[in-house]
Coordinates of C-alpha atoms in Angstrom, one line a residue:
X188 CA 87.1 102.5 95.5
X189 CA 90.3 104.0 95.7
X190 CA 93.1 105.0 97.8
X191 CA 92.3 107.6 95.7
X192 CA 88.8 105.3 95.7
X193 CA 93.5 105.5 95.7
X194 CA 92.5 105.3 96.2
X195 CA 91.8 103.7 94.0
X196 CA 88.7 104.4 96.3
X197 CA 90.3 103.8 94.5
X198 CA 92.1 104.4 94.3
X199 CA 92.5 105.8 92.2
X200 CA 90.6 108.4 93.2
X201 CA 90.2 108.4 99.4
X202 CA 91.2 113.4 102.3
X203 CA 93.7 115.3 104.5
X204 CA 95.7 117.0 106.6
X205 CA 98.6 115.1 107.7
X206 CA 98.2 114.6 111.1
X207 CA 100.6 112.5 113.7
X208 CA 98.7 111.2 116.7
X209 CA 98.7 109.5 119.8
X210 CA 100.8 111.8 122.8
X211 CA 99.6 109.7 125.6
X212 CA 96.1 110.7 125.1
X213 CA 93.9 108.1 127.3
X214 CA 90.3 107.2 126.1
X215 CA 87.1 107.3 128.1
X216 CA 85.7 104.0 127.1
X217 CA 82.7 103.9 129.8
X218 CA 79.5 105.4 128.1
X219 CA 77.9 105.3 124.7
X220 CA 77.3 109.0 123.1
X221 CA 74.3 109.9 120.6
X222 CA 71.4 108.2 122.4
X223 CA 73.1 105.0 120.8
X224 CA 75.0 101.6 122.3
X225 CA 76.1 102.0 125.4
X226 CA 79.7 100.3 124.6
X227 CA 81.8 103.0 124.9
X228 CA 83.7 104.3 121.9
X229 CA 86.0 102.4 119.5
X230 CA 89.5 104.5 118.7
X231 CA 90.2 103.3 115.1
X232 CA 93.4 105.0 114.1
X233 CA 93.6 105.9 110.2
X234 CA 96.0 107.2 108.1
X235 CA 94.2 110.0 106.7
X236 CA 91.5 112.3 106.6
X237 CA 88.3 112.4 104.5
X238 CA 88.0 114.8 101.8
X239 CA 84.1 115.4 102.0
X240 CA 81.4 113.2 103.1
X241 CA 79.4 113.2 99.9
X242 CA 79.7 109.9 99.2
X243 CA 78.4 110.4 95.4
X244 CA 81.1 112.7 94.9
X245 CA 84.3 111.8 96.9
X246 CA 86.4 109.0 95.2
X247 CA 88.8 108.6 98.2
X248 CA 89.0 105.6 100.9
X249 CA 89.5 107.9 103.8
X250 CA 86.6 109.0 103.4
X251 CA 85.0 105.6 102.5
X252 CA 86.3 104.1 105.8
X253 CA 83.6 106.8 107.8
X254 CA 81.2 106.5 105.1
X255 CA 80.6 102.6 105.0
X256 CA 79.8 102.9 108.7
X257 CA 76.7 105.7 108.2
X258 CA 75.5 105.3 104.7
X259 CA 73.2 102.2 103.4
X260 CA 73.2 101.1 99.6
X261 CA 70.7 98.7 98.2
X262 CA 72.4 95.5 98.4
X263 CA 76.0 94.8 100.2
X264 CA 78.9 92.5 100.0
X265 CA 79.0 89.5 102.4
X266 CA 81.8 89.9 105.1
X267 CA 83.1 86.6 104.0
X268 CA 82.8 85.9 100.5
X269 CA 81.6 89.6 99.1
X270 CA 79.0 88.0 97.1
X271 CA 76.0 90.4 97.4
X272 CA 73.4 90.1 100.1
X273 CA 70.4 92.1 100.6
X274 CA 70.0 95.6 102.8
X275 CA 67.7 98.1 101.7
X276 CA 66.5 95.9 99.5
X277 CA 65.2 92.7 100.7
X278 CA 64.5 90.9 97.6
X279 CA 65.0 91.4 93.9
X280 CA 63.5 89.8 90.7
X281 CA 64.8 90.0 86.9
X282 CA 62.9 89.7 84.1
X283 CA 63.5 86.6 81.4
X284 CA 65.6 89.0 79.1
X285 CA 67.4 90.6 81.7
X286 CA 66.7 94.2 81.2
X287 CA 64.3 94.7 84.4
X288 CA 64.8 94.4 87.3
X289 CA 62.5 95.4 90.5
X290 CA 63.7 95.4 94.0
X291 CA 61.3 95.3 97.1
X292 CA 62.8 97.7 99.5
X293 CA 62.8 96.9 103.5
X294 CA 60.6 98.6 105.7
X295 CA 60.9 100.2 109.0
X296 CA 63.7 101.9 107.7
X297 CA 64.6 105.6 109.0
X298 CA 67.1 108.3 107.9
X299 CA 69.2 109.9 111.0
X300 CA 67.0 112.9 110.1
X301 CA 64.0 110.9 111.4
X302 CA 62.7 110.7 107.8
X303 CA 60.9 107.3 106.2
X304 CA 63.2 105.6 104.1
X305 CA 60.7 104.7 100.6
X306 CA 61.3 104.0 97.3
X307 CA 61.5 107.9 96.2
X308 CA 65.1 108.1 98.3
X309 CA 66.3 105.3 95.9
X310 CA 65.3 106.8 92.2
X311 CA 66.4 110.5 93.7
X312 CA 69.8 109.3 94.4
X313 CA 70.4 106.8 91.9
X314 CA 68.9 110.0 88.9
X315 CA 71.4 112.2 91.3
X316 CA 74.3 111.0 90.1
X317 CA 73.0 109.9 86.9
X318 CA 71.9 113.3 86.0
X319 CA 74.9 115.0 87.5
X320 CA 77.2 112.6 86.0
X321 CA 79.1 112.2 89.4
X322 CA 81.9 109.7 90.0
X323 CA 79.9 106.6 90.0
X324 CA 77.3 107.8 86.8
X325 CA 79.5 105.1 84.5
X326 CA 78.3 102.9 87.1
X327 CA 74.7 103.0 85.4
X328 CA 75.3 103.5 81.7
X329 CA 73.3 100.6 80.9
X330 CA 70.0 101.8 83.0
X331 CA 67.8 103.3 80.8
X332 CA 65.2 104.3 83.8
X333 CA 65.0 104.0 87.8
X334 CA 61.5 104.5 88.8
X335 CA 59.4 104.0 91.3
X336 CA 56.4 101.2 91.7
X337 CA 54.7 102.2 94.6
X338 CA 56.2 103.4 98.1
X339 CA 58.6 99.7 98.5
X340 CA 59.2 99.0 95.0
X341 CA 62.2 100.3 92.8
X342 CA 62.6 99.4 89.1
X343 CA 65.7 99.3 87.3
X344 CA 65.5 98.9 83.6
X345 CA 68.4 98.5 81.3
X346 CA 69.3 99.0 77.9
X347 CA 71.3 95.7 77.8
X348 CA 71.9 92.7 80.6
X349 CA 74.0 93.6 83.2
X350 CA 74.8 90.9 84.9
X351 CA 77.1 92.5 87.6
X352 CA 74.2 95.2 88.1
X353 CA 74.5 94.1 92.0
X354 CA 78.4 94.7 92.2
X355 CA 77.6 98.7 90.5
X356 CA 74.6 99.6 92.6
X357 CA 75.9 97.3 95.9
X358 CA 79.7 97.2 95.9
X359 CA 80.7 100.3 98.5
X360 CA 79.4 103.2 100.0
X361 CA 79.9 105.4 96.3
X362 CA 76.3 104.3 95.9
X363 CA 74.8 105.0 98.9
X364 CA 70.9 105.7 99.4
X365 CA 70.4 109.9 100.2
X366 CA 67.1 110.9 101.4
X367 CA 65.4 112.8 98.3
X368 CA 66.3 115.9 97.6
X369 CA 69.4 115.8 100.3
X370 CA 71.7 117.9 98.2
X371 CA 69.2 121.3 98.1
X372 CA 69.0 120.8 101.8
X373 CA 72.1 119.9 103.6
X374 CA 76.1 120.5 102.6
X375 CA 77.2 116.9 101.8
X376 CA 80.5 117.7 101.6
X377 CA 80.7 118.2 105.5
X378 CA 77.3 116.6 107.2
X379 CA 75.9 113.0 106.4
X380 CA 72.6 111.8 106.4
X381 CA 72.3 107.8 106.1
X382 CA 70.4 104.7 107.3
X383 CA 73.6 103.1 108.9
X384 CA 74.4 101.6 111.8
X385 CA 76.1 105.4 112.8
X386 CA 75.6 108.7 112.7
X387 CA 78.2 111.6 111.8
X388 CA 78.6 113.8 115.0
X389 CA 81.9 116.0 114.6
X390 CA 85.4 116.3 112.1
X391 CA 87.7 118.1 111.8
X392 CA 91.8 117.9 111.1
X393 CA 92.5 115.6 114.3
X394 CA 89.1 113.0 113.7
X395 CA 85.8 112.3 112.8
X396 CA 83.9 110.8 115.5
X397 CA 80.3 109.1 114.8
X398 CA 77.5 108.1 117.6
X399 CA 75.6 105.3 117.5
X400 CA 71.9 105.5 115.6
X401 CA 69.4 104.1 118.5
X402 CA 66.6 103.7 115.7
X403 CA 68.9 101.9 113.0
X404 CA 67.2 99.2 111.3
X405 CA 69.6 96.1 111.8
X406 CA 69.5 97.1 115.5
X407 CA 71.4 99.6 117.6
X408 CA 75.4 98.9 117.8
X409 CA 76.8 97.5 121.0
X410 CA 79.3 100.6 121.1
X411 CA 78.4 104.3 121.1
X412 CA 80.3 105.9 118.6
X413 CA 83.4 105.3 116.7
X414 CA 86.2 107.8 116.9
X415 CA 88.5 108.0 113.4
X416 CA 91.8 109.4 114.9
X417 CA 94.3 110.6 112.1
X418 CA 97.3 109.2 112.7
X419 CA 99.7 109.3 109.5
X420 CA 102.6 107.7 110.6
X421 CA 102.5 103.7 110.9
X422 CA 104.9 103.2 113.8
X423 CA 103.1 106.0 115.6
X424 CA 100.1 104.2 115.0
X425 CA 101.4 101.1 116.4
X426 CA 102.3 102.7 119.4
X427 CA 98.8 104.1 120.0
X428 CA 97.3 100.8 120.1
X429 CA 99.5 99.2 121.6
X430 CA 99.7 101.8 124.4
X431 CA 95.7 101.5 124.3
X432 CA 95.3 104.8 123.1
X433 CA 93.3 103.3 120.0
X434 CA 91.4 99.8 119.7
X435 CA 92.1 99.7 115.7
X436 CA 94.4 100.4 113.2
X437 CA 95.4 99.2 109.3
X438 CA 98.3 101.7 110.0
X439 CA 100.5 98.7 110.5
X440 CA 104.4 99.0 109.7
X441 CA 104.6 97.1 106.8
X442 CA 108.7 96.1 107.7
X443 CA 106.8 94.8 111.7
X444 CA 104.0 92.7 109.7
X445 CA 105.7 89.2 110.6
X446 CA 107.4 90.3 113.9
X447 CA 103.9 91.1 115.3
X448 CA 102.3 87.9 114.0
X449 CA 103.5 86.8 117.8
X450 CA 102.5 89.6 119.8
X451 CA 100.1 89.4 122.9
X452 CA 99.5 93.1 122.8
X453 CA 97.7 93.1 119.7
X454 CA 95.5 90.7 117.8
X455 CA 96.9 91.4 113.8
X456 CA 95.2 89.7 110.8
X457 CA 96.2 89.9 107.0
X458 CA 93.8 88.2 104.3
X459 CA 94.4 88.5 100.6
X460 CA 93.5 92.0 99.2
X461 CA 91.2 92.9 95.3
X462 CA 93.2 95.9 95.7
X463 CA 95.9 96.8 93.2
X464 CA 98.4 99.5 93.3
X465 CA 99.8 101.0 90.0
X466 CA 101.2 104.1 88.8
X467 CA 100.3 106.1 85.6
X468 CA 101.1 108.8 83.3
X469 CA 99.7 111.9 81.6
X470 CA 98.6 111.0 77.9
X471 CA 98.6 115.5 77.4
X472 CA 101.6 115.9 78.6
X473 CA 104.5 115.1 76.8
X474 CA 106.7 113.1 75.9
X475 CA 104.7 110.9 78.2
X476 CA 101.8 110.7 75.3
X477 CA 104.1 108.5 73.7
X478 CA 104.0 105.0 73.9
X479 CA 107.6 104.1 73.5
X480 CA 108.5 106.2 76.2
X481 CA 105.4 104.5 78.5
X482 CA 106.9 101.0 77.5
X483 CA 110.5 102.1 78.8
X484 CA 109.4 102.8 81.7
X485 CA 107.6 100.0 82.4
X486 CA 110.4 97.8 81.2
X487 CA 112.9 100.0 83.5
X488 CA 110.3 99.4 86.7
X489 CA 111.0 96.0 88.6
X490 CA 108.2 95.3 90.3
X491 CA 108.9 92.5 92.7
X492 CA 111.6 95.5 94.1
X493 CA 109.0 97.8 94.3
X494 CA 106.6 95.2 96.1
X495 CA 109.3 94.4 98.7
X496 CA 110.2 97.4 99.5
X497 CA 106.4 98.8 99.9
X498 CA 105.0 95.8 101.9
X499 CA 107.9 93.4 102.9
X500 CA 106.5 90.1 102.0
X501 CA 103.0 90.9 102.3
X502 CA 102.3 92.0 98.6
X503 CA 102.4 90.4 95.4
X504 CA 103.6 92.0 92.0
X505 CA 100.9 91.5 89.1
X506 CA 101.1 93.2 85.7
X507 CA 97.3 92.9 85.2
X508 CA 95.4 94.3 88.2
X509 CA 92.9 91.8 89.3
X510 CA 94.6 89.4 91.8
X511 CA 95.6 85.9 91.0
X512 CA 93.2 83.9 93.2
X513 CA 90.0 85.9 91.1
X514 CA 88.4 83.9 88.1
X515 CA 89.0 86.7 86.0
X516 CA 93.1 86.8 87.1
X517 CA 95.0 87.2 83.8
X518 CA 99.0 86.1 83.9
X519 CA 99.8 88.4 80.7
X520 CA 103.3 89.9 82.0
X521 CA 105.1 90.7 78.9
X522 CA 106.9 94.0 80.8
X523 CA 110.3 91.8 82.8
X524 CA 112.1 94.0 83.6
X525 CA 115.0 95.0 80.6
X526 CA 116.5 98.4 81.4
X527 CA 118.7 98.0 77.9
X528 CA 115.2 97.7 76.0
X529 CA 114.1 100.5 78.1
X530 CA 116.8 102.4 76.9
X531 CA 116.9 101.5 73.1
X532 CA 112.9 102.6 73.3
X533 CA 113.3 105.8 74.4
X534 CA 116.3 106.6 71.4
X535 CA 113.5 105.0 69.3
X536 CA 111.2 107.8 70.2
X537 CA 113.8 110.5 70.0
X538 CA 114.0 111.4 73.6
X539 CA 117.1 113.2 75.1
X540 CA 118.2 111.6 78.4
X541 CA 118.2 113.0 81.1
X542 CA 114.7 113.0 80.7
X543 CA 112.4 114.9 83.8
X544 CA 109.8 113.4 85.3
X545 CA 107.6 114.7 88.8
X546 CA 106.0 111.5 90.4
X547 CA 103.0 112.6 92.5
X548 CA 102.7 110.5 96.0
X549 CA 101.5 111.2 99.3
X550 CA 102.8 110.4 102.6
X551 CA 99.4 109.6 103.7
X552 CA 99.8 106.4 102.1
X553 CA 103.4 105.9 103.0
X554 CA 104.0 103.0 100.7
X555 CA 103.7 104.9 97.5
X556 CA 106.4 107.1 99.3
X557 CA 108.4 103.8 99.8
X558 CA 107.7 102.4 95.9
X559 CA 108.5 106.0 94.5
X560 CA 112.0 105.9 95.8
X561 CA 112.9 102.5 94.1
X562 CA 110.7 103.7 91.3
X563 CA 113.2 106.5 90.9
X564 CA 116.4 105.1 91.4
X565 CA 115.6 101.9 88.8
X566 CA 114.5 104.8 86.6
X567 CA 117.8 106.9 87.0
X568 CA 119.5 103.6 85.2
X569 CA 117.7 104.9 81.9
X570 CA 118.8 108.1 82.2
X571 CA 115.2 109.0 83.7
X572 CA 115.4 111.7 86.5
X573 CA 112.5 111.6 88.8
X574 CA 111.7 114.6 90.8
X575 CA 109.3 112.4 94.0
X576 CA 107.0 115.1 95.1
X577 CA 105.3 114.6 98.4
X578 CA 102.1 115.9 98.6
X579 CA 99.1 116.1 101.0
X580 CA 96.1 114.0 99.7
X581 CA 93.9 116.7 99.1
X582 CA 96.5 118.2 97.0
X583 CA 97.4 115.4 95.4
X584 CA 93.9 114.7 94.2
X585 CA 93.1 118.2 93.3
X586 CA 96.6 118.1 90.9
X587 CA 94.9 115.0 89.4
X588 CA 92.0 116.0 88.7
X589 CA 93.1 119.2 87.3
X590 CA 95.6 116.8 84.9
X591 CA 98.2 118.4 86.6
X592 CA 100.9 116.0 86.8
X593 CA 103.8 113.8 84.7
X594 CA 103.3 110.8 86.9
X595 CA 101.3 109.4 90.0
X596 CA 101.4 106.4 92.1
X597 CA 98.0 105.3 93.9
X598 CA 95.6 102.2 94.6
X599 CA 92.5 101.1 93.6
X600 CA 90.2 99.0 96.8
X601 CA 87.4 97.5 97.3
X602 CA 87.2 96.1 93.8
X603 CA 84.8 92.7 93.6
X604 CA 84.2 92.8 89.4
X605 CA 86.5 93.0 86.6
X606 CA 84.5 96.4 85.1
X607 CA 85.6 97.9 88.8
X608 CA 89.1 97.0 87.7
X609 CA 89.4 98.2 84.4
X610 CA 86.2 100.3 82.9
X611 CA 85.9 103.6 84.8
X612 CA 89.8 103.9 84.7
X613 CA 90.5 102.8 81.3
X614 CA 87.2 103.5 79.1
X615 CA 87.0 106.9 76.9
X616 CA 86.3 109.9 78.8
X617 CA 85.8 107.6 81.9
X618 CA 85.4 109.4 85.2
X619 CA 88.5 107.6 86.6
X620 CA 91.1 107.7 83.5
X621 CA 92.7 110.5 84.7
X622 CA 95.4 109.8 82.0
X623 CA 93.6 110.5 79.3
X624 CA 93.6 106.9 77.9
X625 CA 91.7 106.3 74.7
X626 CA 91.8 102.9 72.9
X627 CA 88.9 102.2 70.8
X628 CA 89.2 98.5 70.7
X629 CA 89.3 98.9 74.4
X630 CA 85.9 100.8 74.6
X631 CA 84.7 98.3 73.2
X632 CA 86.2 94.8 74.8
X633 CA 85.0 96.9 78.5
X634 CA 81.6 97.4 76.7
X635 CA 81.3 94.0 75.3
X636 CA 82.5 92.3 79.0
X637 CA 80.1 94.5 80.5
X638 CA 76.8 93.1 78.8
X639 CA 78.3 89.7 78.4
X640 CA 76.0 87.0 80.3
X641 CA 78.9 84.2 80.1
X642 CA 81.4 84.2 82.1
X643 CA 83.8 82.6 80.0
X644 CA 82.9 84.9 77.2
X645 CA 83.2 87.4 79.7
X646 CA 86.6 86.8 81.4
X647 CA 87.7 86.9 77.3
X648 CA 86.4 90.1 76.4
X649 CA 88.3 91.4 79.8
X650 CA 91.5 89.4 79.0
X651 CA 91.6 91.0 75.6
X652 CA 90.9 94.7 77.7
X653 CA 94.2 94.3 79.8
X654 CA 96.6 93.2 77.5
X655 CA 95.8 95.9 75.6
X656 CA 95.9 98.1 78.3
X657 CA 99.2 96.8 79.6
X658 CA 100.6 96.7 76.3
X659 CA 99.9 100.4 76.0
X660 CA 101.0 101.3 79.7
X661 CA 97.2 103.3 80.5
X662 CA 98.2 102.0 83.8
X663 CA 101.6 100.8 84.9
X664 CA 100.2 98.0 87.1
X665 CA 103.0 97.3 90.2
X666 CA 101.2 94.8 92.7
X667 CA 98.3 93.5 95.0
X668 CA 99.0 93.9 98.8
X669 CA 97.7 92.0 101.3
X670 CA 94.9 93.9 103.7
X671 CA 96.4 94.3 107.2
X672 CA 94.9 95.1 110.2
X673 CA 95.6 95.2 114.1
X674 CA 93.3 95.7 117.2
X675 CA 92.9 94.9 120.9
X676 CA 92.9 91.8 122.7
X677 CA 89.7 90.9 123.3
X678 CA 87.7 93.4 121.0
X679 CA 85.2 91.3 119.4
X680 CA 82.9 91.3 116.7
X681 CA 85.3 92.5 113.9
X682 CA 85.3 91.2 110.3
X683 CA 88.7 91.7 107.9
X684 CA 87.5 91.7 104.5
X685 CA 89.2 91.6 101.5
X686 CA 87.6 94.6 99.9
X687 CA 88.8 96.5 102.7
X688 CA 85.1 98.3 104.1
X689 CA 85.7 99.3 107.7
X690 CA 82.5 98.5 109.1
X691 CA 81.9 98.5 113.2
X692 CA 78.3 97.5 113.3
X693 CA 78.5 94.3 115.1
X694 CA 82.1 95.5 117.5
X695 CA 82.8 94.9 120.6
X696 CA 85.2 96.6 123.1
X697 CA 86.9 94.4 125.6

């Protein structure tokens, strides 16, 4: 998903109205709301605000963070190792070649409409965005049907083996179950109707607050609701749990990371991140379309600078994406960092310097604020002027979906297989490559990892995918930050993950 799924999700693809918070606010903590737990209700403070709540639609994190809390999908990553587990789906068998697959869905399963979760909510959403082609529909391009077997029974059959079919039905809350025909009867975009642990109440430009659902199947949450308060500025969000005007935050001060590590007014804890954070540029817009000038900007960027300066310490610069504790990590990093090869590149593709270039961030993800300023002045060395332009989210992802833009900086989360890394983004007319990347050796390399049943002939076919991706610059990879996250002493029940999903299901407040 990015941060625009950046987020990735995201990224980037996760959306807002700046808005500072805290002001001394206090928080009734002393009854649950919704008919739910009787808890009280968790403060979680968040950087942004969702886009929309359609969760087939919306690629953005912001959004995702609410989402993962009220929508169910099929199967779900484990808390501690994200393999997948079973959720609406109990079991699941596959046939000797691989190409069916039938899943036995759980019963005693209700919408927050009061509706009977069956096996006709499954193939309505999954031929949704299948038929729609939505964000996720690359997700399935190797089903060739989703039908129904009776009222518990879903099957899945596929043109070729899948084998990460779990990760791109299961991974995050893209793929969420919908009651059938949801879309003709409510607006997605601003209501929610799920199977999760919570239930959407109220949003608008200050929160989103969610009740607890008293009928959810894995049992009724211990606290009544979950209030996402925006708070965009990280020291501001600091304050507010510290001050106990919020129980939660990943709004940390990247600079105070190791200073807090010692602090009895908040319990902080960082785990390693599949996230990666990159920035790109428009293949339609030129002289960006040319590769030379891609490759001397990558050779100008110095990414352990541009690390340091986004997340003091607690990121690590990678030229490839997928972290380097991942089976499928690749240590291809031909781009150190050579400002006088920069240089002779662009004369080599007859470019006048001072060349312009806008670089699209948003201060809703401060960092990419942060990395655009070093960005720009490592650039300026080339004779590259970069014009940083500061944008709300939902502006920024309306400019990049419209291809309106020379540059942008955003992250891709939650990502737990090498295709979420590099296929939607990278692959010909993907729903992600935003860029307009198109390499038809790549196509194929994504296609062929994809299908592939080994997993050493599978990390290959990906290996081959990113240097050829790096090489061409589709995405100027920059680093992979840690996942950091604070809340109060002796609020309990909370699991960091590395794929970042915010979920509240099992919390306790102190």
């Amino acid at each position: 998903m990015r941060t625009n799924r950046l987020l990735p999700l995201t990224a980037s693809a996760a959306l807002v109205l700046s808005a500072c918070g805290g002001g001394g606010e206090s928080v009734d903590t002393g009854g649950g709301g919704g008919g739910g737990g009787e808890g009280g209700t968790l403060v979680a403070a968040v950087s942004a605000e969702p886009d929309q709540f359609d969760p087939h639609v919306t690629t953005a994190y912001p959004s995702f963070q609410v989402l993962e809390n009220v929508y169910d999908t099929l199967v779900v990553p484990n808390a501690e190792d994200l393999t997948m587990q079973p959720s609406l789906a109990e079991s699941w068998e596959t046939s000797e070649d691989g190409l069916t697959w039938t899943f036995t869905l759980r019963e005693g399963v209700t919408f927050h409409d009061g509706s009977e979760f069956d096996s006709a909510d499954v193939v309505y959403s999954y031929n949704r965005i299948i038929d729609e082609e939505l964000s996720n529909a690359f997700r399935f391009q190797n089903v060739a049907s989703v039908a129904a077997d009776g009222p518990r029974s879903v099957v899945i059959t596929l043109t070729q083996p899948t084998p990460n079919l779990l990760e791109r039905i299961g991974s995050f809350k893209g793929m969420a179950i919908l009651p059938e025909g949801a879309a003709d009867q409510v607006d997605l975009t601003t209501e929610a109707v799920g199977t999760g642990p919570f239930q959407l109440e109220s949003s608008d430009a200050s929160s989103t607050v969610l009740t607890a659902y008293e009928d959810y199947w894995g049992g009724t949450p211990s606290i009544g609701g979950v209030e996402f308060r925006y708070i965009t500025e990280p020291a501001a969000a600091l304050t507010a749990l510290q001050n106990g005007e919020v129980q939660w935050t990943d709004n940390i001060p990247p600079q105070q990371i190791e200073s807090l590590q010692g602090d009895d007014t908040l319990e902080l804890q960082t785990t390693p991140s599949v996230d990666y954070w990159y920035m790109s540029m428009n293949y339609a817009r030129p002289p960006f379309d040319n590769r030379d000038v891609r490759r001397a900007i990558s050779f100008a960027i110095d990414r352990e600078a541009v690390a340091e300066a986004a997340w003091f310490g607690a990121a690590q610069p990678n030229q490839t994406a997928i972290p380097e504790d991942s089976f499928f990590h690749n240590d291809y990093a031909p781009f150190e960092r050579d400002p006088e090869q920069a240089r002779q590149l662009l004369q080599q593709a007859g470019v006048q310097t001072p060349l312009r270039m806008g670089l699209m961030v948003t201060d809703e993800f401060p960092e990419t604020v942060t990395a655009a300023q070093v960005i720009a002045s490592q650039l300026g060395e080339i004779g590259i002027e970069v014009s940083i332009e500061t944008l709300d989210f939902a502006t920024w992802l309306d400019r990049q979906g419209q291809g309106d833009f020379d540059a942008f900086m955003l992250g891709w989360l939650g990502n737990l297989d090498p295709a979420a890394y590099y296929q939607e983004q990278h692959q010909t007319n993907g729903p992600n490559n935003y860029q307009k990347y198109s390499n038809p050796q790549v196509d194929q390399l994504l296609q062929q990892g994809a299908s592939e049943t080994d997993e050493e002939a599978r990390k290959q076919a990906y290996d081959q995918a990113a240097q050829l991706i790096v090489d061409d610059v589709s995405y100027l990879y920059l680093y992979n930050p840690d996942v950091v996250q604070a809340w109060a002493p002796g609020l309990s029940g909370y699991q960091i993950r590395a794929d970042k999903a915010i979920n509240f299901e099992t919390v306790e407040l102190p």
